[in-house]
Amino acid sequence: MVGFSKPQNTAGSAAPAIAIGCFVAFGGILFGYDTGTIGGILATRYWLNLFSTGYTVKDPTTGQFLPAITASQSAEIVSLLSAGTFFGALGSAHVADWVGRRYGLIFSCFVFTIGVILQTAATAIPLFVAGRFFAGFGVGLLSATIPLYQSETAPKWIRGAIVGCYQWAITIGLFLAAIVDNSTSTRNDTGSYRIPIAIQFAWAIILVGGMLLLPETPRFLIRKGRKEKAAKSLSRLRRLPVDHPAVVEELAEILANHEYELSLGKATYLDCFKGTLGKRLATGCLLQALQQLTGVNFIFYYGTSFFTTRGIAAPFITTVITVAGVGSTLDSDVANKAFVAFICIYIFFFASTWGPLAWVVTGEIYPLKARAKCLSMATASNWLLNWAIAYATPYLVNAGPGNANLQAKVFYIWGSFCTICAFFVYTMIYETKGLSLEQVDEMYAKVPHAWNSTGFVPTVSFQEVQQQVGLEGRKQSLANAEAAASRRKSDAPGLGRDMEEKV
């Protein structure tokens, strides 16, 4: 999926698009930090003393009964963020298609900020939970819109790496959350939880400030019929004059592809479940769901509490180490050292494979007319499973009446799903490396099985279909339209040779 060498004879510079895509990935820090900070807060002694409603647990080291929260309260607090993100992801399609990808990201930050304000001000669980929901709604909007913006602005040869930066930023956010939690965990005042939460204002301000300066995506502007603005946006992204042949060619292909899609009718939510589009939607939804079922967020949400129950020394520092993916030399027994080391390996391989590539694939496989809708539903699948895991984990792992008390055995569940992931990738994931988003559409129309996709070579130019066949051809299937265009070329040998040289 990822390429790093600019192809020969590629006009212009990819530097602006790469810089813009990497900056937009900064939203992943906001996403990751918000996800990662709650685990440390739930283990902070001052927070537990303040927010406990009377439930106590026995400290294994001192034998004293200390204020705590119940498994149901823990599940509610952690999972409400995921519930908010689920609804935010579903709503992202309307926002991104209405105000645009750029202003959609800005709007997401304002919603997120409302949640941060409520959490910072809270001194009891109800307000804290409300803040978690609003913050989650903003994160859900962001999580679907960021890869959408990146995939629509990046050159095809570097698109995978740019979208993959999103997961890298998420991991940085998780790491920063672990560091801040560790730094404030011993405070005996409201700063123990308000400082980690309030830091999120900075991430939102940085992202909003940058988005005010960045361009809207050319594909969204084409979708809205603003061809001149689309040309200026693409010119800025490729660092070429508006009238440069490379800009004119790329814009014409985007426009022709969009007109071909519209000739087949606008995509409703129901249409997203039909035909090859339904297959693509199923691929994205299952991919995002399986990303969660690898179990990695178990560590990010409950790692600190889980390490404490296993008797691991310095659980906050252990969380920092596991997020960083580095081996452990903590002062604990050999079994716990090995346990932490294997978790580090587990997180390392997630962060370099399923973490970024799930976002890369879902950002690339949908046609323009349905891209926002499909991507929002795929992202919502991620957050639905995120919520389910966040809510169920305390009942699966913890001891006590009504709980499964699996403890570390919960990793057998995650391992089983990792095996399913390998089979899913072979049978469902198409290879999109080196293809434009329009050529990905062609591949899905022509290649019936994912395992045959590596040998696909694009042959359709949507401009050619438009020029050779006209409006009637665009109402046909892609295969029929291509065949009709080929017949027209064979009837006009000179024109056919010109088109072949162009393609």
XYZ file of C-alpha atoms in Angstrom:
503
model
C 0.000 0.000 0.000
C 2.858 2.336 0.740
C 5.334 3.873 -1.665
C 8.157 6.299 -1.015
C 9.883 6.950 -4.378
C 8.372 9.510 -6.699
C 7.780 7.897 -10.123
C 9.794 9.182 -13.044
C 8.142 11.675 -15.379
C 5.741 12.783 -12.636
C 5.285 16.527 -12.963
C 5.293 18.954 -10.076
C 6.146 18.468 -6.431
C 4.413 16.215 -3.954
C 5.849 18.171 -1.010
C 2.764 20.377 -0.426
C 0.351 17.436 -0.495
C 2.629 15.392 1.768
C 3.032 18.264 4.237
C -0.723 18.926 4.255
C -1.570 15.246 4.652
C 0.888 14.822 7.499
C -0.423 17.918 9.258
C -4.030 16.720 8.994
C -2.824 13.461 10.544
C -2.185 15.592 13.636
C -5.846 14.947 14.379
C -4.703 11.432 15.233
C -2.825 12.865 18.231
C -6.100 14.306 19.485
C -7.781 10.942 18.855
C -5.014 8.864 20.470
C -4.476 11.152 23.432
C -8.170 11.221 24.302
C -8.350 7.430 23.990
C -5.219 6.833 26.059
C -5.640 9.285 28.901
C -8.700 7.647 30.500
C -6.848 4.489 31.567
C -4.468 6.458 33.763
C -7.188 8.729 35.145
C -9.251 5.740 36.302
C -6.273 4.511 38.316
C -5.464 7.895 39.923
C -6.027 7.810 43.671
C -7.363 11.386 43.970
C -9.830 10.856 41.132
C -11.076 7.621 42.706
C -11.504 9.315 46.096
C -13.464 12.183 44.507
C -15.632 10.240 42.064
C -16.307 7.074 44.085
C -19.945 6.656 45.096
C -19.143 4.505 48.138
C -17.763 1.339 46.549
C -14.439 0.133 48.010
C -11.790 -2.460 47.156
C -9.078 -4.050 49.252
C -5.549 -2.843 48.557
C -3.435 -6.006 48.016
C -0.319 -4.396 49.527
C -1.717 -2.664 52.644
C -4.911 -4.612 53.249
C -6.899 -1.378 53.564
C -10.247 -0.813 51.823
C -9.946 2.142 49.457
C -12.566 4.131 47.481
C -13.065 2.787 43.958
C -15.626 2.551 41.173
C -17.625 -0.521 40.222
C -17.148 -2.529 37.030
C -20.377 -1.063 35.642
C -19.215 2.507 36.378
C -15.843 1.835 34.793
C -17.523 0.349 31.720
C -19.884 3.330 31.486
C -17.118 5.934 31.747
C -14.829 4.282 29.218
C -17.477 3.120 26.754
C -19.424 6.411 26.570
C -16.549 7.903 24.566
C -16.927 5.054 22.074
C -20.699 5.528 21.964
C -20.144 9.185 21.100
C -17.592 8.295 18.435
C -20.023 5.816 16.866
C -22.673 8.492 16.358
C -20.036 11.046 15.373
C -18.654 8.739 12.687
C -22.141 8.132 11.291
C -22.789 11.881 11.222
C -19.490 12.672 9.536
C -20.851 11.880 6.057
C -23.507 14.585 6.311
C -21.035 17.121 7.681
C -18.283 16.329 5.143
C -20.680 16.399 2.189
C -22.466 19.534 3.405
C -19.745 21.941 4.566
C -16.749 20.141 3.058
C -13.868 18.050 4.335
C -11.925 21.086 5.577
C -14.691 22.832 7.500
C -15.922 19.447 8.659
C -12.620 18.960 10.503
C -12.910 22.419 12.075
C -16.479 21.723 13.212
C -15.320 18.406 14.720
C -12.760 20.213 16.875
C -15.405 22.561 18.289
C -17.633 19.627 19.271
C -14.646 17.902 20.841
C -13.800 21.032 22.818
C -17.270 21.042 24.411
C -16.562 17.566 25.726
C -13.184 18.585 27.098
C -14.761 21.549 28.953
C -17.351 19.291 30.599
C -14.769 16.710 31.682
C -12.438 19.361 33.071
C -15.222 20.946 35.104
C -16.625 17.647 36.422
C -16.408 16.582 40.068
C -18.889 13.710 39.784
C -19.509 10.853 37.355
C -22.639 12.198 35.525
C -20.994 15.374 34.171
C -17.763 13.504 33.473
C -19.668 10.907 31.429
C -21.506 13.655 29.499
C -18.155 15.202 28.633
C -16.872 11.824 27.482
C -19.821 11.492 25.102
C -19.359 14.925 23.499
C -15.599 14.445 23.210
C -16.294 11.091 21.595
C -18.747 12.638 19.142
C -16.030 15.070 18.033
C -13.440 12.295 17.777
C -15.876 10.217 15.711
C -16.341 13.082 13.262
C -12.574 13.514 13.032
C -11.762 9.823 12.697
C -13.833 9.474 9.510
C -13.031 12.867 7.963
C -9.230 12.823 8.352
C -8.544 9.782 6.096
C -11.176 11.150 3.695
C -9.291 14.466 3.415
C -5.919 12.724 3.141
C -6.942 10.238 0.449
C -8.538 12.994 -1.678
C -5.480 15.266 -1.606
C -2.501 12.887 -1.723
C -0.723 11.790 -4.937
C -1.463 8.122 -5.647
C 2.150 6.986 -5.249
C 2.467 8.301 -1.673
C -1.191 8.084 -0.591
C -0.755 4.971 1.559
C 2.132 6.470 3.519
C 0.252 9.729 4.120
C -2.925 8.054 5.357
C -0.749 5.692 7.399
C 0.640 8.720 9.235
C -2.782 8.985 10.829
C -2.190 5.804 12.847
C 1.342 6.979 13.652
C -0.151 10.174 15.086
C -2.690 8.125 17.068
C 0.179 6.155 18.594
C 2.015 9.378 19.462
C -1.159 10.612 21.150
C -1.383 7.406 23.174
C 2.266 7.746 24.169
C 1.837 11.384 25.223
C -1.244 10.432 27.245
C 0.720 7.764 29.095
C 3.522 10.236 29.878
C 1.139 12.940 31.127
C -0.852 10.428 33.201
C 2.357 9.214 34.799
C 3.454 12.790 35.533
C 0.204 13.769 37.263
C -0.786 10.470 38.892
C 0.742 11.323 42.293
C -0.870 14.767 42.598
C -3.292 15.031 45.490
C -5.579 17.632 43.913
C -7.875 18.073 40.919
C -4.812 18.633 38.736
C -4.331 14.850 38.783
C -7.119 14.519 36.218
C -7.793 18.082 35.034
C -4.285 18.651 33.673
C -4.317 15.536 31.424
C -7.800 16.420 30.169
C -7.215 20.179 29.661
C -4.072 19.566 27.587
C -6.444 18.453 24.838
C -7.403 22.091 24.235
C -3.943 22.556 22.719
C -4.425 19.738 20.188
C -7.772 21.180 19.044
C -6.390 24.729 18.721
C -3.422 23.565 16.631
C -5.620 21.535 14.269
C -8.191 24.324 13.795
C -5.445 26.910 13.202
C -3.858 24.775 10.513
C -7.113 23.870 8.770
C -7.975 27.559 8.381
C -4.903 27.841 6.115
C -5.269 24.598 4.147
C -7.213 24.080 0.889
C -10.409 22.114 0.396
C -9.985 18.820 -1.476
C -10.272 19.032 -5.293
C -12.643 16.053 -5.396
C -15.120 17.681 -3.008
C -15.037 20.887 -5.061
C -15.671 18.895 -8.257
C -18.547 17.185 -6.483
C -20.022 20.631 -5.745
C -19.470 21.863 -9.315
C -16.722 24.355 -8.401
C -14.296 23.453 -11.153
C -12.179 26.628 -10.983
C -11.656 26.311 -7.228
C -10.873 22.613 -7.706
C -8.195 23.546 -10.248
C -6.650 26.065 -7.843
C -6.692 23.524 -5.017
C -5.040 20.839 -7.156
C -2.527 23.378 -8.439
C -1.574 24.230 -4.860
C -1.313 20.571 -3.870
C 0.906 19.655 -6.839
C 2.832 22.970 -6.886
C 2.083 23.504 -10.572
C 0.359 26.294 -12.545
C -3.395 25.900 -12.953
C -3.001 25.487 -16.701
C -0.183 22.913 -16.482
C -1.009 19.786 -18.555
C -0.573 17.481 -15.542
C -3.082 19.501 -13.500
C -5.510 19.733 -16.409
C -5.228 15.982 -17.053
C -5.724 14.912 -13.427
C -8.633 17.293 -12.922
C -10.279 16.170 -16.159
C -10.062 12.519 -15.086
C -11.578 13.319 -11.668
C -14.385 15.250 -13.368
C -15.041 12.551 -15.980
C -15.132 9.837 -13.301
C -17.545 11.886 -11.206
C -19.831 12.520 -14.185
C -19.775 8.804 -15.041
C -20.790 7.935 -11.467
C -23.588 10.511 -11.472
C -24.894 9.153 -14.794
C -25.566 5.907 -12.926
C -27.522 7.825 -10.281
C -26.763 9.405 -6.916
C -25.772 7.085 -4.092
C -28.242 6.773 -1.239
C -27.434 4.908 1.953
C -29.389 1.948 0.566
C -27.267 1.972 -2.601
C -24.157 1.574 -0.464
C -25.285 -1.971 0.341
C -25.797 -3.056 -3.288
C -23.492 -4.628 -5.878
C -19.753 -4.046 -5.821
C -20.298 -0.996 -3.620
C -21.917 -3.255 -1.033
C -18.900 -5.549 -1.234
C -16.594 -2.604 -0.641
C -18.701 -1.391 2.274
C -18.623 -4.869 3.841
C -14.850 -4.938 3.392
C -14.412 -1.590 5.144
C -16.825 -2.367 7.983
C -15.339 -5.803 8.692
C -11.807 -4.439 8.415
C -12.474 -1.718 10.983
C -14.338 -4.133 13.266
C -11.492 -6.662 13.173
C -8.991 -3.906 13.903
C -10.739 -3.482 17.264
C -11.096 -7.224 17.835
C -7.313 -7.602 17.813
C -7.740 -6.304 21.381
C -5.148 -3.542 21.278
C -7.422 -1.000 22.960
C -7.708 -3.284 25.953
C -4.173 -2.147 26.807
C -4.848 1.508 26.035
C -8.095 1.682 28.020
C -7.445 -0.646 30.931
C -3.686 -1.239 30.837
C -2.819 0.691 34.010
C -5.591 -0.929 36.059
C -4.803 -4.361 34.610
C -1.092 -4.118 35.416
C -1.978 -3.082 38.969
C -4.150 -6.163 39.513
C -1.348 -8.409 38.232
C 0.966 -7.000 40.876
C 3.298 -5.365 38.374
C 5.399 -2.618 39.932
C 4.979 0.950 38.633
C 1.888 0.313 36.478
C 1.886 3.864 35.049
C 5.469 3.485 33.812
C 4.617 0.054 32.435
C 1.843 1.627 30.377
C 4.308 4.179 28.973
C 6.699 1.368 28.039
C 4.065 -0.802 26.357
C 2.722 2.096 24.286
C 6.265 2.971 23.241
C 6.764 -0.679 22.279
C 10.015 -1.135 24.196
C 11.073 -4.110 26.354
C 10.663 -3.930 30.135
C 13.223 -4.190 32.928
C 10.853 -3.399 35.764
C 11.496 -4.675 39.255
C 9.026 -7.574 39.181
C 9.115 -11.344 38.698
C 10.219 -13.050 35.495
C 6.688 -13.955 34.396
C 5.511 -10.356 34.547
C 8.601 -9.160 32.695
C 7.927 -11.670 29.918
C 4.252 -10.697 29.935
C 5.042 -7.012 29.426
C 7.649 -7.832 26.763
C 5.150 -9.845 24.723
C 2.601 -7.040 24.993
C 5.256 -4.688 23.599
C 5.778 -7.002 20.612
C 2.031 -7.286 20.173
C 1.562 -3.498 20.096
C 4.576 -2.973 17.822
C 3.187 -5.230 15.113
C -0.296 -3.762 15.430
C 1.055 -0.220 15.098
C 2.987 -1.140 11.950
C 0.288 -3.209 10.204
C -3.383 -3.290 11.169
C -3.219 0.060 12.914
C -2.408 2.258 9.887
C -3.465 0.022 6.993
C -7.084 -0.282 8.098
C -7.380 3.493 7.664
C -5.444 3.410 4.372
C -7.724 0.784 2.826
C -10.996 2.365 3.936
C -9.799 5.740 2.668
C -9.156 4.373 -0.837
C -11.795 1.841 -1.830
C -14.983 3.914 -2.193
C -16.218 5.911 -5.232
C -16.517 9.676 -4.903
C -20.322 9.826 -4.919
C -20.548 7.474 -1.895
C -17.137 7.948 -0.297
C -18.220 10.009 2.691
C -21.227 7.774 3.416
C -19.294 4.504 3.146
C -16.301 5.772 5.079
C -18.559 7.047 7.852
C -20.239 3.634 8.182
C -16.915 1.790 8.116
C -15.527 4.082 10.813
C -18.732 3.681 12.820
C -18.120 -0.087 12.740
C -14.736 0.535 14.321
C -16.288 2.574 17.102
C -19.196 0.180 17.630
C -16.756 -2.644 18.350
C -14.606 -0.230 20.342
C -17.631 0.524 22.525
C -18.531 -3.160 22.890
C -14.999 -4.094 23.946
C -14.676 -1.119 26.295
C -17.994 -1.968 27.938
C -17.486 -5.743 28.155
C -13.838 -5.836 29.226
C -14.331 -5.103 32.953
C -16.850 -7.948 33.112
C -14.553 -10.288 31.175
C -11.360 -9.549 33.093
C -12.300 -8.561 36.659
C -13.030 -10.892 39.553
C -16.277 -10.719 41.477
C -19.901 -11.856 41.222
C -21.209 -11.842 37.657
C -17.732 -11.367 36.129
C -15.832 -13.915 34.022
C -12.517 -13.296 35.837
C -10.478 -14.175 32.737
C -7.546 -11.947 33.761
C -4.688 -12.515 31.271
C -6.637 -15.321 29.577
C -8.545 -12.589 27.724
C -5.613 -12.554 25.285
C -6.753 -15.949 23.966
C -9.828 -14.139 22.623
C -7.724 -11.448 20.950
C -5.376 -14.091 19.523
C -8.281 -16.017 17.982
C -9.484 -12.913 16.184
C -5.967 -12.202 14.916
C -6.092 -15.591 13.177
C -9.398 -14.651 11.562
C -7.792 -11.372 10.423
C -5.198 -13.232 8.334
C -7.903 -15.163 6.446
C -9.956 -11.996 5.958
C -7.065 -10.074 4.395
C -6.367 -12.823 1.840
C -9.999 -13.130 0.744
C -11.282 -9.540 0.974
C -8.507 -6.916 0.714
C -7.656 -5.690 -2.799
C -4.177 -4.337 -3.566
C -4.517 -0.607 -4.325
C -0.835 0.369 -4.407
C -0.001 2.787 -7.219
C -3.609 3.270 -8.345
C -5.516 6.530 -8.403
C -8.847 6.562 -6.583
C -10.567 6.443 -9.987
C -8.511 3.387 -11.017
C -9.517 1.645 -7.782
C -13.124 1.968 -9.001
C -12.139 0.281 -12.256
C -10.385 -2.558 -10.404
C -13.451 -3.364 -8.309
C -15.579 -3.371 -11.471
C -13.279 -5.840 -13.253
C -11.579 -8.055 -10.642
C -13.968 -10.468 -8.891
C -11.579 -11.809 -6.230
C -9.135 -9.985 -3.965
C -6.368 -12.552 -4.459
C -6.299 -11.692 -8.183
C -5.956 -7.940 -7.610
C -2.151 -7.830 -7.513
C -1.998 -8.432 -11.267
C -4.539 -5.746 -12.171
C -3.462 -3.135 -14.757
C -5.853 -0.201 -15.344
C -7.022 0.276 -18.939
C -9.924 2.724 -18.615
C -9.652 6.472 -19.037
C -12.914 8.077 -17.939
C -12.086 11.023 -20.185
C -11.851 8.601 -23.101
C -15.226 7.092 -22.260
C -16.662 10.601 -22.129
C -15.054 11.697 -25.415
C -15.593 8.508 -27.419
C -19.004 7.391 -26.189
C -20.676 10.472 -24.686
C -23.578 10.642 -22.261
C -25.236 7.411 -23.424
C -22.043 5.474 -22.764
C -21.719 6.879 -19.273
C -25.120 5.382 -18.463
C -23.778 1.894 -19.279
C -21.753 -0.353 -17.009
C -18.037 0.404 -16.929
C -17.180 -2.742 -18.930
C -19.739 -1.952 -21.651
C -18.688 1.689 -21.799
C -15.041 0.683 -22.182
C -15.940 -1.797 -24.938
C -17.950 0.874 -26.759
C -15.044 3.307 -26.489
C -12.687 0.677 -27.898
C -14.977 0.069 -30.874
C -15.104 3.809 -31.571
C -11.294 3.954 -31.476
C -10.979 1.039 -33.890
C -13.319 2.873 -36.261
C -11.010 5.924 -36.123
C -7.423 4.543 -36.287
C -5.693 7.883 -36.084
C -7.710 8.980 -33.079
C -7.228 5.591 -31.477
C -3.463 5.865 -31.700
C -3.596 9.304 -30.100
C -5.692 8.005 -27.234
C -3.409 4.997 -26.671
C -0.411 7.285 -26.462
C -2.297 9.478 -23.983
C -3.234 6.533 -21.750
